[in-house]
Amino acid sequence: MSSSQPFLPSSPISFVGGSGRRKSRFTYKHLSQLSLSSTSCPLRVIAHIDLDAFYAQCEMVRLNVPEDQPLAVQQWQGLIAINYPARKFGMNRHITITEAKKLCPDLIMQHVATWKEGDEKWAYHKDAFAQIATHKVSLDPYRLESRRILACIKQTLPAPPLQRVEKASVDEVFLDLSAQVHSILLERYPELSGPPPYDDPTENLPRPPTTALDWNTDAMVDLDTEETEEDDPDWDDVVMLVGSEIVRSVRAKIRERLKYTCSAGIAHNKMIAKLGSAHKKPNQQTIVRNRAIQQFLSGFKFTKIRNLGGKLGDQVVSTFGTDQVTELLKVSIDQLKLKLGDDTGTWVYQIIRGEEYSEVNSRTQIKSMLSAKSFRPSINTFEQAVRWLRIFAADIFSRLVEEGVVENKRRPKTINLHHRQGGQMRSRQAPIPSGRAIDELLLFEISKTLLGQVIVDGHAWPCANLSLSVGGFEDGPTGNRGIGSFLIKGEEAKALRPTSRGMDSILESDRPEKRRKVDDGGIQKFFAKRETTKEEHDDDFGADTAVPVMQQESSSVDGHEAGPNRENQQTAVNGEARISDHLDLEGSEPTPHPQPLHQSSLETFFCPQCNSSLSLNSRTEHEDWHFAKDLQDDQQPATIPTYSAKAASMPQGAGGSKKSAYFGAKRGPKKPGGASEAKGVEKGQKRLAFGR
């Protein structure tokens, strides 16, 4: 059946240009990816924060000099940092100290901190520039300030998982603001909070309600040639605006708390953001919108792009004869693959077009520590090298303390020594003992041993460079408690101690009644008692096991048998006794010999078959045993006559049993005087009735 209504698509077509677009070119799926900080999300927001002339700023803050005062950081006879007021005089890091003074007579020259032999900590020495032979540079002051800045950034941003911060170096940080921007979007634009139409994540988002965005005087990169500012902004523009607001607040907080200025770049990925932070300096931030990437990259040499410098950059320049991005854009991907290889060619093709998908790694902990010294002139003795190793060990240990090694938060596993003599570099490595606390002395002893190994190999002098490093950091165990934490001390222990007599009486009432300990014969209590004279030899197997433990008729006085009918009490099947069948007594205890304790109140019954008095609770089990024995005797008539004939013709033994006499005769004649029994038997012991 056909419909009279015209067909309408599920969502209006999104035109490329013009104000007539009713839908965004981004989908609900892209919005979901934004919340997950997906590297493939086209709405992704990455920021790069770069401190302005960081070393120089650290010295300005430390010395509390005015912001417009020219200042340079000196290391020996060279410059390693120049602040922006000094750069106005045309100075750079490649000029000498003398040249810098000529360009700016008011220039403050501050030498870096140094380690001096015998010092427990780095310090600022006025004559450090002239002590290159005995001092070692320390960058610890800048590392400490870097940590303070990083902590300030993390405190300003929301807690993880919205916060993703990567420390790229001592003076630069990457921020992935995607998840935080997503949460802000949902607050500002509630229409994005609902589910997608038809539950289809590929449905396009509605257009942003705003037609103009206030970028608040940030540096803006011009749009690509085919784009115009008259076009209504889409969600990729909105997220960049929100990201710029976050970065602006972070920079303001650093300025307010620590007095440092920094520049920033906000873009779709790390590569563009890093280029953006250097675009306008100092103390500014640059936004590179998706629609402006090609225009932004066109003014760069591709050798300035991250990971495209060095040997790879030289190879591309020599292969294609240009270092400009605009010229390399004309090269097809097939040509790039042919000249550079499939993987490298594809990567270069994407990177010069602004396509980069590396992740912001939120791990900010260091992986290794290095302390090194280049000798001018070279050192020539073991004693000189040892003095420097002591300084290296002190330098590294001071940094390990800041890393938390004393509190066992983190700990390196290996230590490495590098030695350079002429053009030859040699290395030695050793593990750091895990069972010993790390201190300066331990590091020095291990490094001294490694140096000795290098010297043994020969050709160690003169030494031009020596360095010591630790690596393989691992987190210390968490949740461990010392034994003292399990003990109760002080007032708390006193409070738990019972002091009242009422408590003592309660505890006394809970204790079980004490009974007099009597000699129950050990394992013999599980067998029926059959007393023997001193002349008795080895007991007969099974002769004592037929009568249950609580038999009262069998007792002895002064070693003589007193109970009647001992013959009827010996019960066995083929000479084997089933002890478990006679052990009774659920709810009762075995009665020790010679007289029972606490048994007068038990109900008993007398068994006429074996003349035994037993607990009433075991009567049924005992009668079943007799029934089973009689049944077994009927089934094995051949063994009984043999026993009966021999037993009837033999006299009773010391035990008073024909059966015992029979089995005793089979074992051989007895030795007079009880020698058989005395051998191997100590005083107070008895032999058990085990058969052969």
XYZ file of C-alpha atoms in Angstrom:
692
model
C 0.000 0.000 0.000
C 1.471 3.379 -0.960
C 1.326 6.439 1.272
C -0.035 9.769 0.153
C 2.572 11.568 2.283
C 5.939 12.429 0.688
C 9.047 10.626 2.028
C 11.160 12.515 4.559
C 14.610 11.383 5.675
C 15.164 10.577 9.362
C 17.233 13.705 9.779
C 17.479 16.735 7.551
C 20.410 16.847 5.201
C 23.358 18.800 6.586
C 24.639 21.164 3.928
C 28.299 21.993 3.801
C 27.943 25.757 3.864
C 25.448 28.501 4.395
C 23.261 29.465 7.312
C 20.485 27.151 6.157
C 22.006 24.135 7.864
C 19.732 22.843 10.572
C 21.953 20.022 11.729
C 25.577 19.805 12.858
C 28.036 17.739 10.888
C 28.928 16.023 14.178
C 26.955 13.122 15.619
C 25.905 11.816 19.010
C 28.634 9.230 18.636
C 31.216 11.987 18.420
C 29.748 13.532 21.567
C 30.080 10.197 23.360
C 33.684 9.848 22.203
C 34.402 13.290 23.609
C 33.435 12.111 27.092
C 35.867 9.207 26.775
C 38.779 11.386 25.567
C 39.008 9.266 22.436
C 41.985 10.131 20.236
C 39.858 9.666 17.101
C 37.115 12.058 18.216
C 36.875 15.127 15.903
C 35.685 17.202 18.884
C 38.793 16.427 20.935
C 40.396 19.343 22.858
C 44.112 19.321 23.693
C 46.104 22.117 25.328
C 49.839 22.662 25.638
C 51.134 24.963 28.383
C 54.692 26.258 28.055
C 56.454 28.363 30.707
C 58.017 31.552 29.333
C 61.855 31.475 29.590
C 61.458 29.141 32.514
C 64.980 29.121 34.003
C 65.146 32.899 33.795
C 61.717 33.225 35.409
C 62.772 30.953 38.265
C 65.701 33.222 39.022
C 63.543 36.337 38.725
C 61.038 34.939 41.202
C 63.804 33.773 43.548
C 65.633 37.120 43.433
C 62.373 39.087 43.362
C 63.512 41.336 40.516
C 61.062 43.471 38.504
C 59.467 41.845 35.465
C 61.016 44.383 33.097
C 64.560 43.752 34.368
C 66.798 42.035 31.782
C 68.186 38.809 33.214
C 70.109 35.838 31.841
C 71.011 32.507 33.407
C 74.692 31.672 33.137
C 76.375 28.259 33.110
C 80.165 28.562 33.200
C 80.943 30.897 30.289
C 77.695 30.443 28.362
C 74.019 31.443 28.571
C 71.260 28.860 28.926
C 68.222 31.155 29.411
C 67.356 34.779 28.585
C 64.192 36.512 29.708
C 62.018 38.496 27.297
C 63.125 41.976 28.463
C 66.725 40.967 27.681
C 65.764 39.582 24.274
C 64.717 43.062 23.213
C 68.428 43.927 23.152
C 69.075 41.257 20.554
C 70.576 38.668 22.852
C 70.335 34.935 22.311
C 71.830 31.824 23.902
C 74.629 31.573 21.369
C 76.461 34.736 22.386
C 79.197 34.973 25.013
C 79.053 36.658 28.398
C 81.146 39.554 27.143
C 78.919 40.109 24.130
C 75.805 40.031 26.306
C 77.221 42.698 28.620
C 77.981 44.907 25.664
C 74.428 44.602 24.330
C 72.842 45.275 27.723
C 75.011 46.805 30.439
C 72.187 46.463 33.013
C 71.862 42.734 32.412
C 71.772 40.568 35.537
C 73.941 37.467 35.078
C 72.892 34.728 37.495
C 74.910 31.534 37.511
C 73.066 28.271 38.088
C 73.362 26.465 41.398
C 76.250 24.024 41.717
C 77.375 21.070 43.767
C 80.677 21.437 45.557
C 82.630 18.545 46.975
C 81.855 18.109 50.664
C 78.532 19.968 50.488
C 75.390 18.116 51.509
C 73.215 20.209 49.183
C 73.508 22.302 46.054
C 73.953 26.046 46.540
C 74.458 29.297 44.664
C 78.157 30.218 44.671
C 79.306 33.658 43.577
C 82.479 32.345 41.990
C 80.901 29.231 40.466
C 81.663 30.344 36.893
C 85.396 30.125 37.690
C 85.174 26.718 39.429
C 84.343 24.502 36.503
C 87.013 22.022 37.529
C 85.651 21.487 41.051
C 81.917 22.284 40.787
C 79.042 20.507 39.111
C 75.880 22.147 37.754
C 72.624 21.469 39.618
C 69.228 22.053 38.015
C 67.358 21.026 41.140
C 65.942 24.534 41.806
C 64.156 24.422 38.460
C 62.890 20.887 39.001
C 61.393 21.920 42.322
C 59.594 24.882 40.783
C 58.370 22.668 37.961
C 56.756 20.362 40.495
C 55.061 23.260 42.212
C 53.621 24.451 38.913
C 52.418 20.967 38.019
C 50.734 20.642 41.415
C 49.017 24.004 40.904
C 47.676 22.875 37.516
C 46.269 19.679 38.978
C 44.628 21.545 41.846
C 42.943 23.919 39.420
C 41.514 21.183 37.217
C 38.810 18.765 38.390
C 39.872 15.426 39.798
C 40.438 12.387 37.544
C 38.985 10.961 35.355
C 38.093 14.423 34.033
C 41.699 15.467 34.607
C 44.368 14.155 32.238
C 47.790 15.813 32.577
C 51.076 14.832 30.939
C 54.355 16.388 31.995
C 56.273 16.703 28.721
C 59.397 18.329 30.190
C 60.526 20.525 33.046
C 58.697 23.553 31.577
C 55.819 22.176 29.472
C 52.629 20.229 30.099
C 49.943 18.668 27.885
C 46.299 18.698 28.979
C 43.515 16.576 27.523
C 40.433 18.678 28.277
C 37.946 16.546 26.332
C 36.112 14.947 29.267
C 35.919 18.213 31.192
C 34.662 20.086 28.112
C 31.997 17.400 27.622
C 30.684 17.872 31.166
C 30.524 21.652 30.668
C 28.689 21.248 27.340
C 25.967 19.180 28.977
C 25.482 21.893 31.609
C 25.324 24.761 29.124
C 23.336 22.972 26.442
C 20.788 20.630 28.073
C 19.491 19.581 24.648
C 22.644 17.471 24.291
C 21.876 15.451 27.414
C 19.042 13.429 25.960
C 19.363 10.218 23.975
C 19.858 10.458 20.198
C 16.744 10.374 18.008
C 15.578 6.818 17.301
C 18.396 5.685 19.637
C 20.721 6.012 16.681
C 24.164 7.356 17.680
C 24.904 8.248 14.065
C 22.201 10.907 14.126
C 23.544 14.426 13.713
C 23.614 16.780 16.664
C 21.472 19.924 16.568
C 23.301 23.065 15.588
C 24.726 25.217 18.417
C 22.204 27.899 19.417
C 24.843 30.635 19.283
C 25.851 32.311 16.052
C 28.905 34.187 17.395
C 31.590 33.211 19.895
C 33.526 35.560 22.158
C 37.164 34.433 22.128
C 38.166 37.025 24.752
C 41.169 38.575 22.937
C 42.993 35.261 22.496
C 45.304 34.936 19.523
C 43.254 33.450 16.703
C 44.708 31.722 13.680
C 43.086 32.786 10.406
C 40.701 30.316 8.819
C 41.530 28.293 5.753
C 40.910 29.949 2.392
C 37.612 28.132 1.783
C 36.254 29.069 5.223
C 34.806 32.400 6.340
C 34.003 33.905 9.706
C 30.436 34.513 8.527
C 29.739 30.790 8.767
C 27.855 29.852 11.888
C 30.062 28.025 14.372
C 29.706 24.287 14.798
C 30.375 22.185 17.892
C 34.105 21.911 17.144
C 34.311 25.698 17.506
C 32.283 25.613 20.721
C 34.494 22.998 22.359
C 37.588 25.040 21.483
C 36.010 28.069 23.150
C 35.253 26.070 26.310
C 38.794 24.671 26.292
C 40.276 28.158 25.993
C 38.300 29.238 29.065
C 39.716 26.339 31.092
C 43.284 27.082 30.003
C 42.884 30.760 30.766
C 41.833 29.953 34.334
C 44.806 27.600 34.758
C 47.270 30.220 33.568
C 45.721 32.835 35.832
C 46.016 30.528 38.842
C 49.719 29.883 38.129
C 50.276 33.606 37.841
C 48.396 34.350 41.052
C 49.949 31.683 43.262
C 53.477 31.269 41.915
C 54.097 34.473 39.889
C 54.978 32.638 36.681
C 53.700 33.473 33.217
C 53.108 30.870 30.573
C 51.825 30.591 27.017
C 49.388 28.002 25.699
C 48.064 26.440 22.538
C 44.600 24.870 22.197
C 43.904 22.578 19.271
C 42.552 19.225 18.140
C 45.747 17.234 18.876
C 49.104 17.444 20.644
C 51.153 18.389 17.594
C 49.042 21.415 16.662
C 48.685 22.481 20.305
C 52.464 22.499 20.816
C 52.999 24.616 17.716
C 50.218 26.918 18.902
C 51.798 27.573 22.314
C 54.911 28.954 20.616
C 52.912 31.024 18.110
C 52.327 34.030 20.395
C 54.696 34.558 23.309
C 54.985 35.520 26.100
C 51.920 35.170 28.305
C 49.363 34.483 25.551
C 47.349 31.555 24.277
C 46.605 30.621 20.682
C 43.540 28.749 19.461
C 43.862 26.678 16.303
C 40.376 25.695 15.158
C 39.829 22.708 12.908
C 38.914 25.077 10.094
C 42.272 26.868 10.432
C 44.749 23.969 10.541
C 45.926 24.170 6.931
C 46.319 27.918 7.100
C 48.281 27.573 10.343
C 50.673 24.865 9.080
C 51.338 26.587 5.786
C 53.644 29.080 7.434
C 55.899 26.413 9.034
C 58.867 24.410 7.961
C 57.943 20.785 8.500
C 61.256 20.272 10.327
C 59.690 22.277 13.173
C 56.922 19.724 13.543
C 57.238 17.326 16.448
C 59.029 14.073 15.471
C 59.756 15.375 11.974
C 63.100 16.917 12.716
C 66.509 15.293 12.994
C 67.507 12.547 10.571
C 63.988 11.991 9.257
C 63.570 15.679 8.486
C 66.950 15.750 6.742
C 65.941 12.715 4.692
C 62.679 14.317 3.568
C 64.440 17.574 2.681
C 67.101 15.808 0.625
C 64.552 13.565 -1.074
C 62.002 16.210 -2.093
C 64.196 19.314 -2.117
C 62.080 21.436 0.247
C 61.467 22.019 3.929
C 58.157 23.886 3.519
C 54.840 22.293 4.451
C 53.060 23.948 1.522
C 55.472 22.361 -0.970
C 55.323 18.918 0.624
C 51.506 18.971 0.524
C 51.766 18.661 -3.259
C 53.519 15.279 -2.996
C 51.126 12.333 -3.266
C 50.949 9.605 -0.684
C 52.194 7.043 -3.218
C 55.373 9.041 -3.801
C 55.928 9.418 -0.054
C 55.515 5.661 0.474
C 57.838 4.912 -2.413
C 60.621 7.162 -1.112
C 60.175 6.762 2.668
C 58.499 3.394 3.082
C 54.850 2.553 3.671
C 54.638 3.368 7.382
C 56.827 6.481 7.375
C 55.322 7.795 4.144
C 51.777 7.414 5.490
C 52.704 9.105 8.740
C 54.358 12.086 6.988
C 51.352 12.433 4.665
C 49.016 12.680 7.688
C 51.190 14.812 9.949
C 51.664 17.668 7.456
C 47.868 17.795 7.173
C 47.453 18.123 10.931
C 46.326 14.521 11.526
C 47.911 13.217 14.705
C 46.383 10.838 17.252
C 48.866 10.392 20.079
C 47.364 10.086 23.546
C 47.951 12.355 26.519
C 49.716 10.130 29.014
C 48.582 11.071 32.478
C 51.595 9.428 34.124
C 53.825 12.240 35.309
C 56.405 10.284 37.316
C 59.999 10.260 36.169
C 61.601 7.110 34.775
C 65.297 7.780 35.457
C 67.734 10.230 37.049
C 71.127 11.252 35.700
C 74.041 13.160 37.169
C 76.966 13.813 34.791
C 80.094 15.877 34.391
C 82.264 16.707 31.361
C 85.841 17.379 32.443
C 87.865 20.260 31.050
C 90.656 19.341 31.345
C 90.240 15.568 31.610
C 90.852 13.778 34.896
C 93.624 11.209 35.164
C 93.399 9.438 38.523
C 91.064 7.142 40.396
C 90.955 9.561 43.344
C 89.675 12.393 41.153
C 86.915 10.204 39.721
C 85.894 9.025 43.200
C 85.452 12.626 44.359
C 83.044 13.225 41.493
C 81.174 9.988 42.193
C 80.547 11.225 45.710
C 79.003 14.396 44.293
C 76.915 12.369 41.805
C 75.622 10.144 44.606
C 74.657 13.141 46.740
C 72.961 14.809 43.767
C 70.899 11.753 42.848
C 69.985 10.929 46.433
C 68.674 14.453 47.069
C 66.358 14.028 44.082
C 65.337 10.550 45.236
C 64.276 12.053 48.542
C 61.935 14.406 46.676
C 60.631 11.428 44.712
C 59.632 9.683 47.954
C 62.322 7.001 48.213
C 62.715 7.593 51.955
C 59.021 6.902 52.525
C 59.333 3.880 50.179
C 56.857 5.406 47.725
C 59.137 4.813 44.732
C 62.453 3.059 44.380
C 64.966 2.562 41.527
C 66.119 -0.963 40.770
C 69.364 -0.372 38.872
C 72.334 1.989 38.884
C 74.461 2.723 35.825
C 77.929 4.205 35.409
C 79.015 5.724 32.072
C 82.676 6.448 31.381
C 84.122 8.137 28.293
C 87.789 8.021 27.428
C 88.613 9.620 24.109
C 86.027 8.382 21.653
C 85.216 5.236 23.622
C 82.181 5.091 25.885
C 81.881 2.246 28.394
C 79.029 1.445 30.743
C 78.563 -0.746 33.798
C 75.328 -1.617 35.547
C 74.461 -3.147 38.907
C 71.226 -3.861 40.796
C 70.372 -1.872 43.887
C 69.827 -4.314 46.799
C 66.116 -4.485 47.458
C 66.513 -5.427 51.101
C 68.544 -2.347 52.013
C 67.397 1.229 52.442
C 68.721 3.558 49.738
C 70.990 6.297 50.970
C 73.859 8.384 49.679
C 76.489 5.960 50.995
C 74.903 2.975 49.242
C 74.849 4.769 45.891
C 78.455 5.859 46.341
C 79.671 2.354 47.238
C 77.999 0.748 44.229
C 79.244 3.440 41.836
C 82.773 3.076 43.193
C 82.611 -0.662 42.535
C 81.422 -0.061 38.975
C 84.252 2.397 38.393
C 86.690 -0.229 39.579
C 85.322 -2.642 36.981
C 85.905 -0.069 34.251
C 89.480 0.551 35.401
C 90.246 -3.179 35.478
C 89.376 -3.356 31.785
C 92.164 -0.866 31.107
C 92.406 2.390 29.112
C 90.433 4.396 31.688
C 92.549 7.545 31.636
C 92.315 10.330 30.748
C 88.554 10.466 31.382
C 86.610 13.149 29.515
C 83.122 12.426 30.858
C 81.672 10.540 33.807
C 78.020 10.064 34.703
C 75.891 8.135 37.158
C 72.215 7.290 36.703
C 69.480 5.265 38.372
C 66.470 3.788 36.638
C 63.843 1.089 36.639
C 61.670 2.922 39.124
C 58.891 0.939 40.742
C 56.214 1.885 43.219
C 56.760 0.786 46.783
C 54.327 -1.608 48.497
C 51.128 -0.023 49.769
C 48.937 -1.077 52.653
C 51.769 -2.704 54.633
C 51.640 -2.208 58.375
C 54.345 -2.548 60.958
C 53.900 -4.927 63.865
C 53.379 -1.971 66.172
C 50.142 -1.081 64.377
C 48.593 -4.362 65.561
C 49.301 -3.639 69.226
C 47.142 -1.631 71.596
C 49.108 0.825 73.684
C 48.656 3.451 76.351
C 45.250 4.465 77.607
C 43.468 2.342 75.035
C 45.096 -0.784 76.419
C 44.207 0.200 79.984
C 40.596 0.762 79.000
C 40.336 -2.770 77.645
C 41.845 -4.362 80.775
C 39.136 -5.900 83.083
C 39.270 -4.339 86.554
C 35.969 -5.089 88.295
C 35.351 -8.149 90.412
C 32.107 -8.649 88.629
C 33.989 -9.191 85.396
C 36.287 -11.658 87.164
C 33.335 -13.660 88.438
C 31.811 -13.744 84.970
C 35.043 -15.018 83.516
C 35.285 -17.647 86.284
C 31.786 -18.886 85.544
C 32.650 -19.337 81.869
C 35.650 -21.524 82.573
C 35.141 -25.311 82.233
C 35.191 -27.414 85.368
C 38.617 -28.750 86.174
C 39.048 -32.495 86.697
C 41.774 -34.446 88.387
C 44.204 -35.749 85.818
C 44.619 -39.490 85.973
C 46.789 -41.895 84.053
C 44.505 -43.334 81.398
C 47.194 -45.426 79.752
C 47.406 -43.414 76.558
C 46.251 -45.412 73.563
C 45.513 -48.386 75.830
C 42.224 -46.739 76.813
C 40.810 -47.745 73.433
C 41.346 -51.433 74.212
C 39.775 -53.697 76.841
C 41.985 -54.013 79.915
C 43.752 -57.278 80.620
C 46.205 -57.062 83.484
C 49.345 -59.161 83.356
C 51.940 -60.210 85.884
C 55.532 -59.110 85.738
C 56.385 -62.387 83.990
C 54.018 -61.650 81.066
C 55.604 -61.419 77.642
C 54.317 -59.720 74.418
C 50.573 -59.107 74.443
C 48.464 -61.142 72.049
C 46.892 -59.309 69.147
C 43.156 -58.893 69.525
C 43.007 -60.366 72.988
C 42.101 -57.090 74.657
C 39.955 -55.392 72.095
C 36.622 -57.115 72.316
C 35.384 -55.507 75.484
C 34.487 -51.814 75.239
C 36.329 -49.186 77.195
C 33.763 -48.776 79.947
C 34.044 -52.359 81.194
C 34.025 -52.349 84.997
C 34.250 -56.064 85.781
C 37.879 -56.283 84.574
C 40.069 -54.622 87.140
C 43.308 -55.609 88.791
C 44.756 -55.146 92.193
C 48.490 -55.363 92.720
C 48.917 -56.785 89.250
C 46.556 -59.811 89.717
C 43.447 -60.371 87.719
C 40.201 -59.996 89.668
C 37.433 -60.147 87.055
C 35.692 -63.491 86.294
C 34.919 -65.025 82.895
C 37.932 -63.630 81.101
C 37.574 -66.343 78.504
C 34.187 -65.077 77.402
C 35.495 -61.556 77.057
C 38.030 -62.374 74.319
C 36.277 -61.793 71.010
C 38.014 -61.602 67.645
C 37.435 -62.556 64.060
C 40.443 -64.317 62.506
C 42.629 -62.676 65.118
C 41.629 -59.151 64.045
C 39.825 -56.740 66.312
C 37.593 -53.956 64.942
C 38.395 -51.178 67.329
C 36.026 -48.699 65.727
C 33.113 -51.028 66.382
C 33.754 -50.933 70.103
C 34.523 -47.289 70.523
C 31.273 -45.923 71.572
C 29.858 -43.633 73.394
C 28.330 -40.683 72.011
C 28.217 -38.045 74.708
C 30.400 -39.944 77.207
C 34.082 -40.098 77.978
C 36.372 -43.108 78.411
C 36.676 -44.238 82.008
C 40.246 -44.193 83.252
C 41.609 -47.151 85.194
C 41.598 -48.199 88.059
C 38.276 -46.591 88.949
C 35.743 -44.715 86.781
C 35.063 -41.017 87.282
C 31.692 -39.278 86.844
C 29.977 -42.393 85.483
C 27.574 -43.231 88.290
C 24.828 -41.133 86.768
C 24.940 -42.892 83.324
C 22.219 -45.417 82.491
C 23.795 -48.804 81.690
C 22.772 -52.249 80.544
C 24.430 -55.659 81.075
C 25.306 -57.748 78.017
C 24.926 -61.465 78.893
C 26.938 -62.571 75.831
C 30.172 -60.888 76.831
C 29.390 -60.105 80.488
C 29.977 -56.422 79.929
C 28.286 -53.376 81.376
C 27.785 -50.708 78.703
C 26.130 -47.362 78.215
C 22.468 -47.604 77.354
C 23.035 -45.333 74.357
C 25.303 -47.932 72.754
C 23.041 -50.940 73.304
C 21.692 -51.088 69.745
C 25.144 -50.770 68.202
C 26.550 -53.419 70.598
C 23.789 -55.939 69.791
C 24.334 -55.350 66.068
C 27.995 -56.135 66.570
C 27.184 -59.483 68.220
C 24.804 -60.299 65.377
C 27.466 -59.546 62.784
C 30.072 -61.597 64.667
C 27.810 -64.620 64.903
C 27.011 -64.356 61.217
C 30.706 -64.200 60.313
C 31.524 -67.174 62.566
C 28.895 -69.213 60.729
C 30.431 -68.366 57.374
C 33.984 -69.365 58.440
C 33.707 -72.674 60.281
C 37.163 -73.887 59.121
C 39.160 -71.581 61.327
C 37.259 -72.147 64.552
C 37.998 -75.896 65.020
C 41.709 -75.272 64.585
C 41.597 -72.632 67.246
C 39.386 -74.667 69.569
C 41.509 -77.806 69.358
C 44.778 -76.116 70.098
C 43.362 -73.773 72.687
C 41.630 -76.611 74.579
C 44.852 -78.607 74.872
C 47.014 -75.742 76.033
C 47.156 -74.266 79.514
C 46.135 -70.724 80.109
C 48.850 -68.119 79.914
C 49.566 -65.366 82.293
C 46.657 -63.509 80.889
C 44.217 -66.263 81.817
C 42.937 -66.764 78.242
C 43.051 -69.918 76.139
C 43.167 -67.841 73.048
C 46.120 -65.888 74.288
C 47.887 -69.097 75.134
C 47.264 -70.357 71.619
C 48.683 -67.312 69.903
C 51.511 -67.130 72.424
C 52.528 -70.720 71.575
C 52.713 -69.891 67.887
C 55.246 -67.137 68.541
C 57.707 -69.486 70.229
C 58.785 -70.254 73.753
C 58.981 -67.459 76.243
C 62.243 -66.504 77.878
C 62.411 -66.848 81.620
C 62.468 -63.834 83.802
C 60.459 -61.707 81.421
C 63.471 -60.885 79.268
C 61.339 -60.585 76.201
C 59.202 -57.961 77.747
C 62.014 -56.037 79.337
C 63.977 -55.649 76.153
C 63.344 -52.230 74.593
C 60.667 -51.333 77.134
C 61.316 -48.468 79.475
C 59.878 -47.996 82.905
C 56.239 -47.027 82.902
C 55.618 -48.319 79.356
C 53.653 -51.296 78.040
C 53.702 -53.112 74.753
C 50.569 -52.830 72.636
C 48.727 -55.911 71.453
C 49.595 -55.877 67.736
C 49.600 -59.114 65.778
C 52.154 -60.385 63.318
